[in-house]
Amino acid sequence: MALTMNDVDRFEAARPRLEAIAYRLLGSASEAEDAVQETFLRWQATDVDRVEVPEAWLTKVLTHLCLNQLTSARARRETYVGQWLPEPVLAGDPMLGPADTAEQRESVSYAVMAVLERLSPNERAVYVLREAFDYPHREIAEILDITEAASQQILHRAKKHVAQGKARTEVDEAAARRIVDEFLAAATSGRTEPLVRLLTQDAIAVGDGGGKVPARAKAFEGALAVAKFMRGLFKPSKAKRALVGGSPEVYATSANGDPALVVVLDGRVIGVMCLEVTPDGIAAFRNQVNPDKLERATRRWAATDHGDPLLRVF
């Protein structure tokens, strides 16, 4: 049946929430957009006059599309070249969704998004719907076609998994920015010792190049190894300039609510480095350099005012 303008408006009003749910479920902004578009096609094909609660109907359709996508994505990621990291979403992007509570902010942090990859599709769905969007277990059970008791049990398991790998105690924004500034000063000093002092002893650095941009297949682990890597990464060289095609600019911002460095060349985002900052120091660097996962970041960057760069590298 043909949709009326009112039917289209009802869907468009729900789109930001649907995209935010899909992004948390899939870890990919581009795949989230596709899932929401497919949900619209399903909305277009149904008799909307028979849909009693459009929001619930749309959420159920979207969630099941994402669950199917997660199942196939697991098989694809087994053959993924190197480390797999989620697609970062820059500050102010509506796809980040609600951030009013600690649970909502945590659910979209880059550290937790990476941990969510370890969950089963159902665990991920229950965790996202409950923690990020505050759906009651009764509604989650209806969306997933399970019982309320099962939803509660799944959430308990999911939270245990997330707790094992999530970011430690949050630090405030001003403190996080100071650490980012100190990190850049140390990373460009050419010395390892200042970097080591900023890191936790069990710090890690991991990069996702998707086989398209050089990135180490195995994470660097430990403060000294990470510090040496970062010192080398920020050391200028002709080879690096040739590899990326120039001298990119580095900006400080946030991605997924975490402090982040955005690397930009000729208006194109070529890297996003998310920092996991804790009261004990920087615990992790997660570097997204796969160009396929930076298209939305580039569009977002072009549409916002980001001030002056902190430095030029290479």
XYZ file of C-alpha atoms in Angstrom:
314
model
C 0.000 0.000 0.000
C 1.149 3.538 -0.752
C 2.294 5.509 2.265
C 0.706 8.828 3.061
C 2.861 11.825 3.957
C 1.789 11.290 7.551
C 3.072 7.708 7.432
C 6.404 8.906 6.037
C 6.620 11.605 8.705
C 6.022 9.009 11.425
C 8.922 6.977 10.120
C 11.222 9.974 9.762
C 10.458 10.971 13.349
C 11.647 7.521 14.427
C 14.714 7.444 12.155
C 17.263 8.980 14.602
C 16.351 6.459 17.321
C 16.376 3.579 14.844
C 19.801 4.590 13.520
C 21.175 4.866 17.048
C 19.884 1.385 17.915
C 21.222 -0.114 14.693
C 24.638 1.466 15.154
C 25.028 0.040 18.651
C 23.885 -3.362 17.425
C 26.097 -3.495 14.337
C 29.119 -1.356 15.187
C 28.935 0.120 11.707
C 27.338 3.414 10.749
C 27.019 2.441 7.084
C 25.400 -0.900 7.921
C 23.105 0.879 10.397
C 21.943 3.236 7.650
C 21.250 0.260 5.386
C 19.283 -1.540 8.107
C 17.135 1.535 8.744
C 16.483 1.936 5.028
C 15.421 -1.706 4.798
C 13.111 -1.085 7.766
C 11.546 1.777 5.821
C 10.955 -0.536 2.856
C 9.219 -2.993 5.195
C 7.140 -0.108 6.588
C 6.260 0.895 3.040
C 5.148 -2.643 2.180
C 2.921 -3.192 5.219
C -0.611 -2.047 5.957
C 0.373 0.663 8.410
C -3.242 1.252 9.427
C -3.142 -2.157 11.105
C -0.001 -1.288 13.099
C -1.168 -0.366 16.597
C 2.153 0.957 17.960
C 4.430 2.101 15.112
C 7.483 2.625 17.349
C 7.304 -0.927 18.667
C 6.719 -2.363 15.192
C 9.629 -0.468 13.678
C 11.960 -1.379 16.541
C 11.111 -5.075 16.233
C 11.622 -5.130 12.470
C 14.908 -3.234 12.742
C 16.221 -5.413 15.575
C 15.551 -8.634 13.675
C 17.221 -7.228 10.572
C 20.254 -6.374 12.691
C 20.284 -9.816 14.320
C 20.381 -11.415 10.875
C 23.157 -9.031 9.878
C 25.169 -9.861 13.010
C 24.990 -13.569 12.254
C 26.422 -13.089 8.753
C 28.902 -10.467 9.985
C 30.489 -12.983 12.345
C 31.364 -15.201 9.417
C 32.792 -12.256 7.446
C 34.911 -11.083 10.360
C 36.571 -14.467 10.632
C 38.280 -13.633 7.325
C 38.775 -9.921 8.061
C 42.331 -8.741 7.478
C 43.909 -7.744 10.797
C 42.072 -6.391 13.817
C 38.402 -5.457 13.552
C 37.241 -2.273 15.305
C 33.848 -0.533 15.208
C 33.249 2.470 12.981
C 33.840 5.604 15.075
C 31.114 8.256 15.242
C 32.223 11.827 15.879
C 30.839 14.247 18.459
C 27.415 15.668 17.713
C 26.366 12.942 15.310
C 22.735 11.965 16.049
C 23.658 8.325 15.479
C 25.286 8.376 18.935
C 21.786 8.435 20.393
C 20.883 9.319 23.991
C 23.656 10.236 26.428
C 21.705 11.373 29.486
C 22.772 8.579 31.830
C 26.070 6.876 32.602
C 24.666 3.640 31.126
C 23.747 5.350 27.863
C 27.146 7.018 27.543
C 28.920 3.793 28.373
C 26.941 1.729 25.873
C 28.276 3.746 22.937
C 31.849 4.291 24.181
C 34.426 2.918 21.807
C 35.785 0.541 24.425
C 32.365 -0.977 25.093
C 31.475 -1.058 21.384
C 34.568 -3.199 20.884
C 33.581 -5.465 23.788
C 30.062 -5.901 22.390
C 31.605 -7.861 19.525
C 32.180 -10.700 21.980
C 28.485 -11.035 22.797
C 26.008 -13.279 21.049
C 23.499 -11.408 18.851
C 20.728 -11.830 21.446
C 22.994 -10.698 24.297
C 23.952 -7.635 22.316
C 20.340 -6.805 21.488
C 19.134 -7.128 25.081
C 22.074 -5.110 26.404
C 21.565 -2.288 23.881
C 17.789 -2.072 24.237
C 17.898 -2.134 28.022
C 21.040 -0.172 28.900
C 21.039 2.392 26.099
C 17.329 2.880 25.442
C 15.765 1.838 28.735
C 13.292 -0.605 27.200
C 11.535 -2.656 29.906
C 12.123 -6.400 29.797
C 8.497 -6.932 28.820
C 8.985 -4.970 25.590
C 12.387 -6.525 24.913
C 10.799 -9.957 25.258
C 8.151 -9.012 22.682
C 10.771 -7.625 20.291
C 12.975 -10.725 20.493
C 10.173 -13.291 20.863
C 11.491 -14.543 24.212
C 10.178 -14.515 27.774
C 10.757 -11.721 30.267
C 12.740 -14.092 32.451
C 14.973 -14.992 29.510
C 15.541 -11.311 28.770
C 16.613 -10.708 32.365
C 18.980 -13.685 32.312
C 20.490 -12.617 28.991
C 21.075 -9.093 30.312
C 22.817 -10.494 33.390
C 25.190 -12.514 31.194
C 25.787 -9.616 28.818
C 26.637 -7.191 31.634
C 29.143 -9.659 33.049
C 30.894 -9.896 29.679
C 30.903 -6.126 29.240
C 32.204 -5.546 32.774
C 35.250 -7.667 32.007
C 36.381 -5.433 29.162
C 34.783 -2.019 29.532
C 36.514 1.247 30.326
C 37.479 1.828 33.923
C 36.245 4.717 36.069
C 35.387 7.742 33.972
C 37.363 10.962 34.212
C 35.848 14.362 33.537
C 36.154 16.049 30.159
C 38.666 18.691 31.276
C 41.002 16.091 32.774
C 40.721 13.911 29.689
C 41.632 16.857 27.424
C 44.679 17.653 29.581
C 45.871 14.074 29.182
C 45.330 14.253 25.406
C 47.424 17.442 25.230
C 50.131 15.848 27.372
C 50.068 12.766 25.156
C 50.583 14.784 21.978
C 53.451 16.703 23.553
C 55.069 13.454 24.662
C 54.423 11.636 21.371
C 56.100 14.400 19.364
C 59.023 14.817 21.755
C 60.908 11.902 20.205
C 61.385 10.329 23.627
C 59.799 7.207 25.103
C 59.931 8.017 28.836
C 57.325 10.833 28.851
C 54.903 8.548 27.017
C 55.402 5.649 29.418
C 54.519 7.919 32.347
C 51.152 8.740 30.751
C 50.133 5.107 30.188
C 48.773 2.396 32.426
C 51.093 -0.566 32.784
C 48.687 -2.790 30.827
C 48.022 -0.242 28.067
C 47.248 -1.516 24.580
C 47.291 -0.042 21.076
C 45.283 -1.637 18.296
C 44.587 -0.520 14.743
C 42.071 -1.450 12.052
C 43.238 -0.964 8.479
C 40.951 -3.571 6.940
C 43.766 -4.692 4.659
C 43.561 -1.345 2.841
C 45.852 0.713 5.048
C 48.885 -0.696 6.889
C 47.990 -1.662 10.450
C 49.650 -4.213 12.703
C 47.700 -7.477 12.853
C 48.441 -7.917 16.560
C 47.880 -5.329 19.283
C 50.803 -3.695 21.073
C 50.592 -4.565 24.760
C 52.253 -2.978 27.777
C 53.267 0.621 28.442
C 56.777 0.369 26.977
C 55.686 -1.359 23.748
C 52.832 1.113 23.240
C 55.066 4.097 23.981
C 57.666 2.956 21.435
C 54.940 2.471 18.838
C 53.445 5.918 19.456
C 56.870 7.575 19.368
C 57.494 5.995 15.969
C 54.000 6.783 14.701
C 54.417 10.520 15.269
C 57.995 10.684 13.947
C 58.030 12.546 10.606
C 59.377 10.773 7.541
C 59.219 11.054 3.764
C 57.939 7.483 3.560
C 54.916 8.311 5.728
C 54.125 11.441 3.749
C 54.323 9.432 0.545
C 52.092 6.713 1.999
C 49.248 9.063 2.979
C 49.811 11.602 0.220
C 50.897 14.609 2.258
C 51.173 16.038 5.765
C 47.851 15.513 7.563
C 46.481 17.731 10.316
C 45.604 16.443 13.781
C 42.613 17.734 15.734
C 41.371 16.974 19.235
C 37.698 16.089 19.514
C 35.642 13.170 20.786
C 34.308 10.037 19.145
C 31.721 7.787 20.779
C 31.990 10.041 23.802
C 35.705 9.261 24.226
C 38.609 11.684 23.779
C 39.861 11.281 20.236
C 42.364 12.568 17.737
C 41.093 13.043 14.198
C 43.650 12.989 11.398
C 42.578 14.944 8.315
C 44.177 15.301 4.897
C 42.676 17.651 2.302
C 39.327 17.622 4.119
C 39.180 13.833 4.300
C 39.334 11.988 7.616
C 42.057 9.370 7.246
C 42.229 8.252 10.858
C 40.426 8.435 14.182
C 42.362 7.514 17.312
C 40.107 6.901 20.311
C 41.786 7.124 23.708
C 40.542 5.206 26.717
C 41.461 7.589 29.522
C 41.291 6.426 33.141
C 42.361 7.967 36.463
C 45.527 5.838 36.202
C 46.445 7.062 32.727
C 45.722 6.132 29.134
C 44.664 2.483 29.026
C 44.096 2.025 25.299
C 44.512 3.545 21.863
C 42.082 2.241 19.253
C 42.971 3.522 15.815
C 40.516 3.339 12.945
C 42.232 3.885 9.587
C 40.129 1.663 7.318
C 38.801 4.181 4.734
C 35.538 2.246 4.412
C 34.816 3.020 8.072
C 35.611 6.722 7.856
C 33.161 7.893 5.195
C 30.507 9.101 7.647
C 33.202 10.725 9.803
C 34.424 12.629 6.733
C 30.893 13.817 5.921
C 30.381 14.867 9.530
C 33.733 16.646 9.592
C 32.927 18.627 6.469
C 29.631 19.795 7.973
C 30.997 21.067 11.308
C 33.318 23.752 12.625
C 36.359 22.090 14.160
C 38.750 24.981 14.826
C 42.468 24.951 14.206
C 44.584 21.786 14.088
C 46.844 20.970 17.007
C 49.691 19.974 14.722
C 50.728 18.628 11.357
C 52.301 15.194 11.287
C 54.739 13.378 9.018
